[in-house]
Short mmCIF file of C-alpha atoms in Angstrom, two decimals:
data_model
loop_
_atom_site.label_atom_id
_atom_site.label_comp_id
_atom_site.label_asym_id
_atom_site.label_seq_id
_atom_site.Cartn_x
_atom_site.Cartn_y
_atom_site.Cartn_z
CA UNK A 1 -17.60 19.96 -13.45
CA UNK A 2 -20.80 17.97 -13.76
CA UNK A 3 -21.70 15.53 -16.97
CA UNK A 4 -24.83 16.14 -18.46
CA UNK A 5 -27.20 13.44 -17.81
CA UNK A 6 -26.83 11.45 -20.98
CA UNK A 7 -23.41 11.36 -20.78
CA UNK A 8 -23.75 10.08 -17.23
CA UNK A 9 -25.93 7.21 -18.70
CA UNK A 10 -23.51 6.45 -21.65
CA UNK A 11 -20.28 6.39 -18.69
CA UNK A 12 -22.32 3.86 -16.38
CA UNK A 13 -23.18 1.98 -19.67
CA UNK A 14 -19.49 1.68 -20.07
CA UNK A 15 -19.01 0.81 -16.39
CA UNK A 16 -21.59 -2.19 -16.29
CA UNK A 17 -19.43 -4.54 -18.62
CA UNK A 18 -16.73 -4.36 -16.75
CA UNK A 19 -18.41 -4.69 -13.46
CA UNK A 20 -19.41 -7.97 -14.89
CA UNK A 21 -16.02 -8.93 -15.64
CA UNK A 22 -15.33 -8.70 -11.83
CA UNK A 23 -18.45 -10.06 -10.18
CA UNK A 24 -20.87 -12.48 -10.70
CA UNK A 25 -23.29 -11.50 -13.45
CA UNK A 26 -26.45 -11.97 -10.90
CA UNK A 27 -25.03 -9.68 -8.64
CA UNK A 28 -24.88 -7.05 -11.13
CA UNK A 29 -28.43 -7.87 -11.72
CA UNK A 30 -28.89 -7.62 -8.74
CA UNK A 31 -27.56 -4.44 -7.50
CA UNK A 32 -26.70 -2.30 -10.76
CA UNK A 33 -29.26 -3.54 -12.86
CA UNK A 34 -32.40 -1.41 -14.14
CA UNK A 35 -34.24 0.08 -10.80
CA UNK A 36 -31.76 -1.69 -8.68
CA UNK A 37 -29.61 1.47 -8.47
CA UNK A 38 -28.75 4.46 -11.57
CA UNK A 39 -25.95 7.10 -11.30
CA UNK A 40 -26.79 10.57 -10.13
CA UNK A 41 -24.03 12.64 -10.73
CA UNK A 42 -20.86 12.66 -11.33
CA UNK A 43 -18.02 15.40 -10.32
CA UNK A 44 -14.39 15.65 -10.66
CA UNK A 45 -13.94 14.02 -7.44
CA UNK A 46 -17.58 12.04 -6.88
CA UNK A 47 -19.44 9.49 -8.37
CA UNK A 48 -22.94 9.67 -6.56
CA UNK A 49 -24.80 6.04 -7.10
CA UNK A 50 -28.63 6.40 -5.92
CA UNK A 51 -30.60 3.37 -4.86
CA UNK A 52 -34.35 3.28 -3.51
CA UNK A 53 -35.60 3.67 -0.22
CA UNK A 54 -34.93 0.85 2.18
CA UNK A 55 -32.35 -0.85 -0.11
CA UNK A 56 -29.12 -2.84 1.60
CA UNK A 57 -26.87 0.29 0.69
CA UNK A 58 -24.07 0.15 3.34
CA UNK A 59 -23.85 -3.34 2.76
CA UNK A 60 -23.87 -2.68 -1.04
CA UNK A 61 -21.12 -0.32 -0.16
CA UNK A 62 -18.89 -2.55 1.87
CA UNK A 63 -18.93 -5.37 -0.87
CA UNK A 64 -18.71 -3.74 -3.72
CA UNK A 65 -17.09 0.33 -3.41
CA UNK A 66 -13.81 -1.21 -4.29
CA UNK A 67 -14.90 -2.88 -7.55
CA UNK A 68 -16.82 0.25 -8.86
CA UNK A 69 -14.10 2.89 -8.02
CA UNK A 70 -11.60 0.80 -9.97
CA UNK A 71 -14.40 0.45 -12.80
CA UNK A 72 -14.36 3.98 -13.15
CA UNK A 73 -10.87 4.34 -12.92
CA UNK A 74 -10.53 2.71 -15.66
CA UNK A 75 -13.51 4.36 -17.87
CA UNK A 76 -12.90 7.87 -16.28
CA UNK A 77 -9.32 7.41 -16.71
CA UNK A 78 -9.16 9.18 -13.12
CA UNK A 79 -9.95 8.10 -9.80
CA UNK A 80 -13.03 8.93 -7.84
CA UNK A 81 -14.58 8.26 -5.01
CA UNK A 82 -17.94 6.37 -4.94
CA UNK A 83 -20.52 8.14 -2.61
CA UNK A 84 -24.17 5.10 -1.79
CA UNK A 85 -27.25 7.56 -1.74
CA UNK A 86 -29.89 5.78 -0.66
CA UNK A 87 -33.48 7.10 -1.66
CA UNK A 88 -32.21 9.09 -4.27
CA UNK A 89 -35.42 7.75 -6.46
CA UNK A 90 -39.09 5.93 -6.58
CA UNK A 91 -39.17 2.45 -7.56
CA UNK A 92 -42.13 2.27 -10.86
CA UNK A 93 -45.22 1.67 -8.62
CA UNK A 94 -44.97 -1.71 -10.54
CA UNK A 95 -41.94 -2.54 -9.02
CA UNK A 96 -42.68 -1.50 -5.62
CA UNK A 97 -45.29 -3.80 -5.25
CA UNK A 98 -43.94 -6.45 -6.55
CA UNK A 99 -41.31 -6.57 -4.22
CA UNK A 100 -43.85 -5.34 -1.36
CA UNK A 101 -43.23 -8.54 1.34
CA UNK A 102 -40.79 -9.92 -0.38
CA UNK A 103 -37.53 -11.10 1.64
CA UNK A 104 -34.50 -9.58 -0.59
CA UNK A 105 -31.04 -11.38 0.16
CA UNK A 106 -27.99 -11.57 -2.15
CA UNK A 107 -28.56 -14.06 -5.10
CA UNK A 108 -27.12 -17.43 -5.90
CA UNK A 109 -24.80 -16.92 -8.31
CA UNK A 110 -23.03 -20.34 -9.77
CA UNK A 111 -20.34 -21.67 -9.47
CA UNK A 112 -19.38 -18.63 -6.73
CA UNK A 113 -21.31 -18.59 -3.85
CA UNK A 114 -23.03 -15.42 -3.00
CA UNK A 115 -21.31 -12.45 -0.93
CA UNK A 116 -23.33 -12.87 3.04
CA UNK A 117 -24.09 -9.58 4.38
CA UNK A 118 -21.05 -8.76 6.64
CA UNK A 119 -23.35 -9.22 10.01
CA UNK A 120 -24.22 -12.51 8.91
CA UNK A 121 -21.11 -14.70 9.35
CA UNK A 122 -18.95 -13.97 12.25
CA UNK A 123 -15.15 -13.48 11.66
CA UNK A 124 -12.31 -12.58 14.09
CA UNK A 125 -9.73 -11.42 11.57
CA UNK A 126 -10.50 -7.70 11.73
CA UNK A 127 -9.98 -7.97 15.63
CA UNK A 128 -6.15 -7.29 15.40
CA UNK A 129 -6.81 -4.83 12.54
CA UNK A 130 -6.19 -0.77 13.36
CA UNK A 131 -9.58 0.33 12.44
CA UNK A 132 -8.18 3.17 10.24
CA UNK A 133 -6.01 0.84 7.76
CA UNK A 134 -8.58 0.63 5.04
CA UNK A 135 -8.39 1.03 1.35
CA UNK A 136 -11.10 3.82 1.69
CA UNK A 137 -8.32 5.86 3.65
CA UNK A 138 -5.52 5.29 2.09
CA UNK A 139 -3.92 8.36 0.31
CA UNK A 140 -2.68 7.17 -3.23
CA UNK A 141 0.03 9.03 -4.62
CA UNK A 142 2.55 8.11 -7.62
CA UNK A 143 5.01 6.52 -5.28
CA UNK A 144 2.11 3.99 -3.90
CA UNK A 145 -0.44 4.12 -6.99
CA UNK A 146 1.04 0.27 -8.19
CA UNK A 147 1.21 -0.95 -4.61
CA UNK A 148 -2.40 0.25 -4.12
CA UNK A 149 -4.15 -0.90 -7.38
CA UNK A 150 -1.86 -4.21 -6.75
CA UNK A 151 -3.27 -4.94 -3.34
CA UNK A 152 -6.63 -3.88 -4.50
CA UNK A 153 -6.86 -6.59 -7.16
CA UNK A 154 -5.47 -9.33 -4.61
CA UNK A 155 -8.01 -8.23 -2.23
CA UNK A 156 -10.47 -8.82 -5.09
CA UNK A 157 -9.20 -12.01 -6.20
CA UNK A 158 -7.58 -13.57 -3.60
CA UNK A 159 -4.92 -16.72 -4.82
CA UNK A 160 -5.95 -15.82 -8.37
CA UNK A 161 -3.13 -13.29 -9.48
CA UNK A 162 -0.10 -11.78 -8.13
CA UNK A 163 0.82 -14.51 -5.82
CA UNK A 164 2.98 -14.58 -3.83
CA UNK A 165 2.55 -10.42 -3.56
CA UNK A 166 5.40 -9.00 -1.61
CA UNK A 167 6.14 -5.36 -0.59
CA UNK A 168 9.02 -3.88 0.15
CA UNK A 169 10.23 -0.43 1.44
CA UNK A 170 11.32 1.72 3.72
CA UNK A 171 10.03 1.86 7.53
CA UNK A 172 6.69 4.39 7.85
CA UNK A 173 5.73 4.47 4.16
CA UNK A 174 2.13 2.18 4.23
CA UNK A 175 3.13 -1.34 4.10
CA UNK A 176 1.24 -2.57 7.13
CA UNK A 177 -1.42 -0.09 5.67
CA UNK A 178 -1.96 -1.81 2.56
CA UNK A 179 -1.64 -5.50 4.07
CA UNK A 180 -3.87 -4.76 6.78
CA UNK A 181 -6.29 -3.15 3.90
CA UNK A 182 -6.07 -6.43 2.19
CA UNK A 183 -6.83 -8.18 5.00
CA UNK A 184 -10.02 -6.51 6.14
CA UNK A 185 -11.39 -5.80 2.56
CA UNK A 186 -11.32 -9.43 2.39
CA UNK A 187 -13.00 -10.37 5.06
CA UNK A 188 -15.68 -7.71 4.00
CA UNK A 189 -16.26 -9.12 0.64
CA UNK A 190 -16.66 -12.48 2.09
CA UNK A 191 -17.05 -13.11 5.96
CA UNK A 192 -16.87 -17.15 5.18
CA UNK A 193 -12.77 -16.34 3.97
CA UNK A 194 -10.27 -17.52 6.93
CA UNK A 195 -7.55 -14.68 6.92
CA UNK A 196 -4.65 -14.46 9.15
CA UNK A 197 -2.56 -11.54 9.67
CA UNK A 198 0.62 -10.97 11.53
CA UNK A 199 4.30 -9.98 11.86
CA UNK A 200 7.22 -12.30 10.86
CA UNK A 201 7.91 -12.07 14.71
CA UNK A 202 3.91 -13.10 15.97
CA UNK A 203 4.65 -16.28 14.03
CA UNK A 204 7.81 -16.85 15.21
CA UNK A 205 6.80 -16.76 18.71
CA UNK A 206 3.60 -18.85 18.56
CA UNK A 207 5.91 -21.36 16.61
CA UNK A 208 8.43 -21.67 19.66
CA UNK A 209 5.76 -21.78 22.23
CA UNK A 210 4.31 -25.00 19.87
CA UNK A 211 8.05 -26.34 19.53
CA UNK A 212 8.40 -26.13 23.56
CA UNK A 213 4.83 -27.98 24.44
CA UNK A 214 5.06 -31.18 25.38
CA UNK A 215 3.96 -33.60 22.87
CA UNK A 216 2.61 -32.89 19.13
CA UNK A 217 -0.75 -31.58 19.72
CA UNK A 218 0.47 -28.13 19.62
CA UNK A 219 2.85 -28.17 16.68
CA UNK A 220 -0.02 -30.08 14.50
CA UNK A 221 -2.52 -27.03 15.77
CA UNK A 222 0.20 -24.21 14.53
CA UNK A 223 0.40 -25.87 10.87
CA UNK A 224 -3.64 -26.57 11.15
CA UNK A 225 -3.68 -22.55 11.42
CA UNK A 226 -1.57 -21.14 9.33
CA UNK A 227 -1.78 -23.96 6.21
CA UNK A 228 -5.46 -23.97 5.95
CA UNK A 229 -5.92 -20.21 5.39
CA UNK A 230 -7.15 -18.64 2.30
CA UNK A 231 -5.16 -15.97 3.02
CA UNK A 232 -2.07 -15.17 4.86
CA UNK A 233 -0.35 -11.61 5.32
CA UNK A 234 2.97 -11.02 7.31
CA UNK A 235 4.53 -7.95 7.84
CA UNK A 236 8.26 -7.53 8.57
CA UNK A 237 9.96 -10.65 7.01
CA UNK A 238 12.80 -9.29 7.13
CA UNK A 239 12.98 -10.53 11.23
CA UNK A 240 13.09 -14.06 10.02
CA UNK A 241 16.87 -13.25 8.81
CA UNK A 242 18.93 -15.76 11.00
CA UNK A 243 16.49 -18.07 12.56
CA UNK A 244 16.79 -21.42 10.25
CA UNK A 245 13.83 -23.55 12.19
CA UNK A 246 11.21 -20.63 11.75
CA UNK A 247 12.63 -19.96 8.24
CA UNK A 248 12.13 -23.84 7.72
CA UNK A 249 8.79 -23.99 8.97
CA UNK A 250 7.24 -20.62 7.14
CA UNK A 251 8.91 -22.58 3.91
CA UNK A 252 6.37 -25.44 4.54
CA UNK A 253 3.52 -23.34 5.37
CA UNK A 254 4.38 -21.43 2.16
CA UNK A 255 4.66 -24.10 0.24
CA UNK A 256 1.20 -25.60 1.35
CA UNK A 257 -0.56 -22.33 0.71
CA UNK A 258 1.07 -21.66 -2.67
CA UNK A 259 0.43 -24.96 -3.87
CA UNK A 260 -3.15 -24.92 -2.97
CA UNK A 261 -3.73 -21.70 -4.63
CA UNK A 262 -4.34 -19.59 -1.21
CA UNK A 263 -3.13 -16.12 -1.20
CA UNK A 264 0.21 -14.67 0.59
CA UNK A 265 1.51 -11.04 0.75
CA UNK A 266 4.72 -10.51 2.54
CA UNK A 267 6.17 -6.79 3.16
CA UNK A 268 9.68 -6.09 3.88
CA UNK A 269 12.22 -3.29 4.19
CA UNK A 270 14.12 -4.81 1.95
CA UNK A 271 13.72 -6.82 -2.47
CA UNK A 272 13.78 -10.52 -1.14
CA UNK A 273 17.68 -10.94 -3.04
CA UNK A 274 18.83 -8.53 -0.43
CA UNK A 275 17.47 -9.87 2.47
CA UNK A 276 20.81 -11.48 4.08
CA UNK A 277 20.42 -14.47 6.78
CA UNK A 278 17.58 -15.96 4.41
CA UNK A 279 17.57 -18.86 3.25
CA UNK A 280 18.12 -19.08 -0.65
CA UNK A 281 14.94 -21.43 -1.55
CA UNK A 282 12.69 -19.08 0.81
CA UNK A 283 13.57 -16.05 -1.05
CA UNK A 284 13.31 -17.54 -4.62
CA UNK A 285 9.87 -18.15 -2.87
CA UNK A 286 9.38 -14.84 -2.20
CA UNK A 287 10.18 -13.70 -6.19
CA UNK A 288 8.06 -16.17 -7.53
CA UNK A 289 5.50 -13.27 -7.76
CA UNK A 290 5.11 -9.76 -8.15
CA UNK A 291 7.47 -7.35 -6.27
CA UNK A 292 6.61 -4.00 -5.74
CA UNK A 293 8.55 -0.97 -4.00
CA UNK A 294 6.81 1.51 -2.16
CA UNK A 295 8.98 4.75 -2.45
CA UNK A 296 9.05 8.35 -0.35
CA UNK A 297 6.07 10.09 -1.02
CA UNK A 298 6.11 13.05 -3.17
CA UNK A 299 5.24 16.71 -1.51
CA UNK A 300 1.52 16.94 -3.04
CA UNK A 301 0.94 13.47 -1.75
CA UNK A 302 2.46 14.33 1.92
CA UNK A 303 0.06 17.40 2.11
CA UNK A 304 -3.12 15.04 0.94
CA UNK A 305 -1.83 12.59 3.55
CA UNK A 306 -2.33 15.10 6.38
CA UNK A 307 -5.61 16.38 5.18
CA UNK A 308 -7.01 13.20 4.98
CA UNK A 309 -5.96 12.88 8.61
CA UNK A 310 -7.18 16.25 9.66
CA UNK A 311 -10.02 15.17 8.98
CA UNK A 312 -10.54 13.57 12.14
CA UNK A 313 -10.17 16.83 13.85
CA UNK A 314 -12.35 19.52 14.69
CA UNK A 315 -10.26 22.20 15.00
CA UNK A 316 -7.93 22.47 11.56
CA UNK A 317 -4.11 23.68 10.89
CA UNK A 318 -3.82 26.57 8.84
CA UNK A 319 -2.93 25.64 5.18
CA UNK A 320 0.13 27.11 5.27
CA UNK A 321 1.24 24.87 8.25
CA UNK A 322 0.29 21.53 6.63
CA UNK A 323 2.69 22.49 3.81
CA UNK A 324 5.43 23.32 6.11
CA UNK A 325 5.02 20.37 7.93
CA UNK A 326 5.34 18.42 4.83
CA UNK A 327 7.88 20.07 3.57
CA UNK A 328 9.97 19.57 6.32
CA UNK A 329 9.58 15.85 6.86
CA UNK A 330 9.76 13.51 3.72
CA UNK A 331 10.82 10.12 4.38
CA UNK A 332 8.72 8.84 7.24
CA UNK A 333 4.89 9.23 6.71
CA UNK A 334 4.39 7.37 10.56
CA UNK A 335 6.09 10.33 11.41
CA UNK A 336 4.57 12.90 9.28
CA UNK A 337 0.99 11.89 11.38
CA UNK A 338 2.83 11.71 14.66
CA UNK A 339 3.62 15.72 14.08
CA UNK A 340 0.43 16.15 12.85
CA UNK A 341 -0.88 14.97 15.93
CA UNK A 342 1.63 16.24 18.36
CA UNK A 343 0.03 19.44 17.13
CA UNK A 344 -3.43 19.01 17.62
CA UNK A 345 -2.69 18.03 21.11
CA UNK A 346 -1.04 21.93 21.55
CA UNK A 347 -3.69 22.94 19.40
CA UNK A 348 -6.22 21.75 22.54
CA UNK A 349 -4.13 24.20 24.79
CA UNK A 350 -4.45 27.13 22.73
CA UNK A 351 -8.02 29.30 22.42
CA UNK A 352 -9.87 29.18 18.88
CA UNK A 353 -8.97 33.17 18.04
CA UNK A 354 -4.82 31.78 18.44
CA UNK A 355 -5.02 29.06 15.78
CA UNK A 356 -4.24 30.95 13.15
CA UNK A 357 -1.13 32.81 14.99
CA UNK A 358 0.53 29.17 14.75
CA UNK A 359 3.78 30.18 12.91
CA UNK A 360 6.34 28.10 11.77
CA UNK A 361 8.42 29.39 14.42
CA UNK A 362 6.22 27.98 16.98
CA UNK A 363 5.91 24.59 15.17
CA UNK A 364 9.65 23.93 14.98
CA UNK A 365 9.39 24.45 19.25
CA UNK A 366 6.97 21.76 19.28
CA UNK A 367 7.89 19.32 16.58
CA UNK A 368 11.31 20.21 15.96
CA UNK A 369 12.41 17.02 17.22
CA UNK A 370 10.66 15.15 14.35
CA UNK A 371 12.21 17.12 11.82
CA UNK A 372 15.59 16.11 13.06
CA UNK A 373 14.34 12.34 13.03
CA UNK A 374 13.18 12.82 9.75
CA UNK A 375 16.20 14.52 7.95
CA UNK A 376 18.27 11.66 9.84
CA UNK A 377 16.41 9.31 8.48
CA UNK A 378 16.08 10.92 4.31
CA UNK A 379 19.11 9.55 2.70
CA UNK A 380 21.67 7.20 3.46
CA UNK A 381 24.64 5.06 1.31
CA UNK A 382 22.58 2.10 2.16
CA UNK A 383 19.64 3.41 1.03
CA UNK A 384 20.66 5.02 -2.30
CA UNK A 385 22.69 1.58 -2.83
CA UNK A 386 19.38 -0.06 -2.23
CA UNK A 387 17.21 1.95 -4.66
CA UNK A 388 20.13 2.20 -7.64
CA UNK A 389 20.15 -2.15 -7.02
CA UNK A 390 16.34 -1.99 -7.62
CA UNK A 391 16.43 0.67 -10.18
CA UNK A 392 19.08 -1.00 -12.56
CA UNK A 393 17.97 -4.37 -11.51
CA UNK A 394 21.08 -5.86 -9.65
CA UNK A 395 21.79 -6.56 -6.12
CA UNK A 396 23.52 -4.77 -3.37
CA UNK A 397 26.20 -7.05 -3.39
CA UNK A 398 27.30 -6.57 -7.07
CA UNK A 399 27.38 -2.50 -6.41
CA UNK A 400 30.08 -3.26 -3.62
CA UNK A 401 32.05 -5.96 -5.13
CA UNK A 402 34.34 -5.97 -7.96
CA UNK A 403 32.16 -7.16 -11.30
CA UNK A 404 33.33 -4.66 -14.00
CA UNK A 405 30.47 -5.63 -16.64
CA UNK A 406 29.20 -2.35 -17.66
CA UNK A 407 25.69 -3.33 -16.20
CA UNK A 408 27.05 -2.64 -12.98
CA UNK A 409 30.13 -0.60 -12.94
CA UNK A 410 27.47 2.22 -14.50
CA UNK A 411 25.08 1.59 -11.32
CA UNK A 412 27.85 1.35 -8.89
CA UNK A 413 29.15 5.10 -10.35
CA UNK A 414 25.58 6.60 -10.46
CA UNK A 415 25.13 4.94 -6.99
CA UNK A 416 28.54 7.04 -5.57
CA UNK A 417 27.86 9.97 -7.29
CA UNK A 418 24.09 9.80 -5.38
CA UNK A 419 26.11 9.20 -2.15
CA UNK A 420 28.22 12.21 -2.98
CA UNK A 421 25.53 14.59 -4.14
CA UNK A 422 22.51 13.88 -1.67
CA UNK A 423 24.24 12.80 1.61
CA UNK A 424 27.21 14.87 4.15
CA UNK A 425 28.88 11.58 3.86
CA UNK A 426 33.09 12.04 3.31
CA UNK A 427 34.70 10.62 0.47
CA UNK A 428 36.15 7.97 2.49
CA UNK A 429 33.10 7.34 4.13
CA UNK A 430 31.50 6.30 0.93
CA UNK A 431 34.22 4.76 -0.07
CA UNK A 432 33.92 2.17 2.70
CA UNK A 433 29.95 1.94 1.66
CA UNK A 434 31.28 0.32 -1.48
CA UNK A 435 34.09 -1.68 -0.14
CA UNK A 436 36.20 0.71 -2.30
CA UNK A 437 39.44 3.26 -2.39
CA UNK A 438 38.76 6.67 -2.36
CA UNK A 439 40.49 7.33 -5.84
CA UNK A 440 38.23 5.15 -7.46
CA UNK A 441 35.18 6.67 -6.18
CA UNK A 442 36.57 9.68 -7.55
CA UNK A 443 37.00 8.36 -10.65
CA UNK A 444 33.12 7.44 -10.61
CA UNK A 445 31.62 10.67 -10.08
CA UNK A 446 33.85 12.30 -12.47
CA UNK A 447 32.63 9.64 -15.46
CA UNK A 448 29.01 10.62 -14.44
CA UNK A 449 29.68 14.01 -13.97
CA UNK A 450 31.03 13.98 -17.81
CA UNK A 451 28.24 11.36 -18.70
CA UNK A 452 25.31 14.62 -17.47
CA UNK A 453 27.75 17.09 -19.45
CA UNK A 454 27.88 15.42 -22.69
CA UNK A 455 23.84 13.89 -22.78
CA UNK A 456 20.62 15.26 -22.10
CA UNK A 457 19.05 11.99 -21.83
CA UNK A 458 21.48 10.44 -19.05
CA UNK A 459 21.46 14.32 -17.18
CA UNK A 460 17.24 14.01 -17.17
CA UNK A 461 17.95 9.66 -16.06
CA UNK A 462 20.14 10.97 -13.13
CA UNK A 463 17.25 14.12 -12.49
CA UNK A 464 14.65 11.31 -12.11
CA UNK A 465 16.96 9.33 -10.09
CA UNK A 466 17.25 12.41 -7.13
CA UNK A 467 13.91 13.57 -7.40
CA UNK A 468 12.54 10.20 -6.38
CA UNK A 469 15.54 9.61 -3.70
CA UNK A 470 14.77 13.21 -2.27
CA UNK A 471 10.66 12.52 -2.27
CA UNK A 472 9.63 14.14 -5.60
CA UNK A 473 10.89 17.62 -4.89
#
C-alpha cells in the first residue's frame, strides 16, 4: 500500500524530531533537512529516502540507516527497511549553485564530534568480523525482537545505557550475530571508536601467553588493550567457568571499563546466576545490567531466516521445501543455514528443469542427518529447568533442591510436568534431573495436571510455556 504524498510529508515530519533526539541537531541539518534529502515513498515493507545527485548517500547510509529504521519503527509502529536513492530530485537552481565548488564534509556539531566518513579513519576491528553479521541481515522475529532493538540502541549509544548488556541462550540462535553487529555498526558510526571483540577463550589465551613472558612488558600491554577500549564484546563466557586467574583478571578489566563508562556486552549459554565455576562478584558483575534471553525461533521466523539467506543464491528452493526444512529443524538456526546450504551444493549437481522435482523425500537423503541433530538437540530436562528458572525468576538450583515456598515448589512442578510432556525422558530419569523420588514427581504433574483442569488462565500460562519451549508451534 502506498501513502499519499501528504501523508508521507506529515510521517517524515513526525520522524525528524525524533531523529534529533538521537543525533546531533547539525547533522539532521545536514542530511534530512530541507533539499538535503525528502521521502519518496513509502510501502508496507520500504521507506524510499531520495537525495540529489552526487550527494554522500552510501555513506549517509552506513551512519545513519540504523537510526532512521528505528525512527520509523517507532512512528510507523512497524518495521521497515530504509532504501538511499540517490538522484531521486533537482536541487532549486539556487541551491545548486550555491553549493557549485563547494567542499561538503560532515558538520561540527558541539560538544560531539562529527561522524568521519568510514574511508577516512582506518580501523582494524571489522577484520575478525564475518562479513555477513550485520544488523542489516539479521532476521528479527518475536523470540530476538528485544535482543535486537537492545543491541541496536547500545550500538547507538555506546556506555550510555544498558551496560553491562549480556546475552544469553542457547548454542546457534544469533548471539555472536548480534555482538558482532554491535561491533561493526560501531565502528561504522564512528571509525575513531577502539572496539575489541572476542571469545571468553581468545582472551584467555592472549592472557597466559602475557602471564608466561618474561618480565612485565607484556602483562602491562594486555591490560593497555583491553582497559582502554570504548567497547568490549566477548562471546562465550561461559568458558571462563573454572579458571580463577583469567576470571580475576577479566574482573579488573571489567571493572576499569565499567567505571569509566565504556561499553561491555557479554553472551552466554547460560543467566549469569547459573553459570557454575564463576566467581560470585564476577557474576553480580554481569547482572548489574540488562539481561536478555534469546529463545528458539518461531516457524514464520525460521522460514524468513532462510529466505533471507537464499538470497545469496541464484538458483532458489521451492517454497514448499523452505517450509519443510523449517519445520523440521527448530532449535539450532547455525544448523537451519548449514541444511540450507548443504542443499544448494546438491542443488549445483542437479539441471535447472529438476529443481522443482526436489521432494521431501529426497531432502531427508541429503539432510536427514541434521534433522536428527536438531530433534536431539530441541528439548532437554536441563533446558526446560533452565527456561522455567528464567521464566519464574529463580535459579536452577532452587528447582532441584528442597525449598518448599510456593514460589518454587509451583516452578519446580510446572518444570516436571514440561520434562514429562515435551521430552521421551522416564520418570526416573527426570526424577534424577531434580535430585528427586519418582513418587514425588508424580505428585507434581498430577497438581498441574488438576491446576490446567480447574483454570483457564493457568491451562493458557502452561500453553505459552510449550509453545515457546517447542519454537512457537
Amino acid at each position: 500500500m502506498e501513502f499519499a504524498e501528504h501523508n508521507l510529508s506529515a510521517i517524515w515530519g513526525q520522524c525528524l524530531p525524533l531523529l534529533g533526539e538521537r543525533i546531533p541537531a547539525a547533522e539532521v541539518k545536514m542530511w534530512f533537512g530541507e533539499n538535503a534529502s525528502r521521502p519518496v515513498s513509502l510501502s508496507e515493507r520500504e521507506f524510499v529516502l531520495g537525495f540529489p545527485k552526487d550527494s554522500f548517500v552510501d555513506w549517509v547510509e552506513k551512519n545513519y540507516r540504523g537510526d532512521l529504521e528505528e525512527v520509523l519503527a517507532s512512528v510507523l509502529k512497524r518495521r521497515v527497511s530504509v532504501v538511499f536513492q540517490e538522484g531521486a530530485y533537482e536541487l532549486p537552481q539556487e541551491e545548486a549553485k550555491s553549493r557549485e565548488g563547494e567542499e561538503v564534509t560532515p558538520p561540527v556539531a558541539e560538544p560531539a564530534p562529527p561522524r568521519p566518513c568510514p574511508s577516512a579513519v582506518p580501523n582494524h576491528a571489522l577484520d575478525n568480523l564475518n562479513r555477513l553479521f550485520s544488523f542489516q541481515n539479521f532476521v528479527v522475529g518475536e523470540n530476538t525482537r528485544f535482543a535486537y532493538n537492545s543491541c541496536l540502541e547500545v550500538a547507538a549509544h555506546p556506555g550510555q545505557a544498558k551496560n553491562p548488556l549480556f546475552l544469553h541462550g542457547p548454542s546457534g540462535l544469533g548471539k555472536t550475530h548480534l555482538l558482532q553487529a554491535i561491533a561493526r555498526d560501531v565502528v561504522e558510526r564512528d571509525p575513531r571508536k577502539n572496539v575489541a571483540y572476542l571469545t571468553s577463550e581468545q582472551f584467555g589465551n592472549l592472557y597466559v601467553e602475557a602471564v608466561r613472558a618474561p618480565g612485565n612488558q607484556r602483562m602491562a600491554e594486555f591490560r593497555q588493550r583491553f582497559r582502554n577500549v570504548d567497547v568490549l564484546l566477548v562471546d562465550d563466557v561461559q568458558f571462563f567457568q573454572g579458571k580463577d586467574s583469567m576470571q580475576e583478571e577479566f574482573f579488573h578489566t571489567f571493572n576499569a571499563l565499567y567505571n569509566s563508562h565504556r561499553q561491555i556486552v557479554c553472551a552466554s549459554d547460560k543467566i549469569p546466576q547459573d553459570l557454575s565455576g564463576l566467581e560470585k562478584r564476577l557474576v553480580s558483575r554481569f547482572e548489574w545490567g540488562l539481561t536478555v534471553d534469546i529463545t528458539p525461533p518461531d516457524l514464520p521466523t525460521r522460514v524468513a531466516i532462510l529466505e533471507e539467506k537464499q538470497n545469496a543464491f541464484s538458483r532458489k528452493l521451492p517454497a514448499d521445501i523452505l517450509e519443510y526444512l523449517a519445520q523440521r529443524i527448530k532449535s539450532n538456526v547455525r544448523n537451519l543455514e548449514s541444511s540450507l546450504l548443504t542443499l544448494q551444493a546438491y542443488l549445483d549437481l542437479m539441471s535447472a528443469d529438476k529443481v522443482e522435482a526436489l521432494t521431501r523425500s529426497l531432502v531427508d537423503k541429503v539432510v536427514g542427518n541434521k534433522f536428527e541433530v536438531d530433534a536431539a538437540m530441541q528439548l532437554t530436562v536441563t533446558r526446560i529447568q533452565e527456561f522455567v528458572a528464567h521464566r519464574y525468576d529463580v535459579r536452577i538450583q532452587d528447582l532441584r533442591g528442597k525449598g518448599r515456598q510456593s514460589e518454587i515448589t509451583v516452578p519446580r512442578q510446572i518444570a516436571m510436568y514440561l520434562s514429562r510432556k515435551l521430552t521421551e525422558k522416564s520418570l526416573p530419569e527426570i526424577a534424577a534431573g531434580f535430585d528427586k523420588s519418582h513418587p514425588t514427581v508424580l505428585h507434581s504433574i498430577s497438581v498441574v495436571e488438576k491446576k490446567i483442569e480447574k483454570s483457564e488462565d493457568f491451562r493458557q500460562e502452561i500453553f505459552d510455556l510449550e509453545r515457546k519451549l517447542c519454537g512457537g508451534n
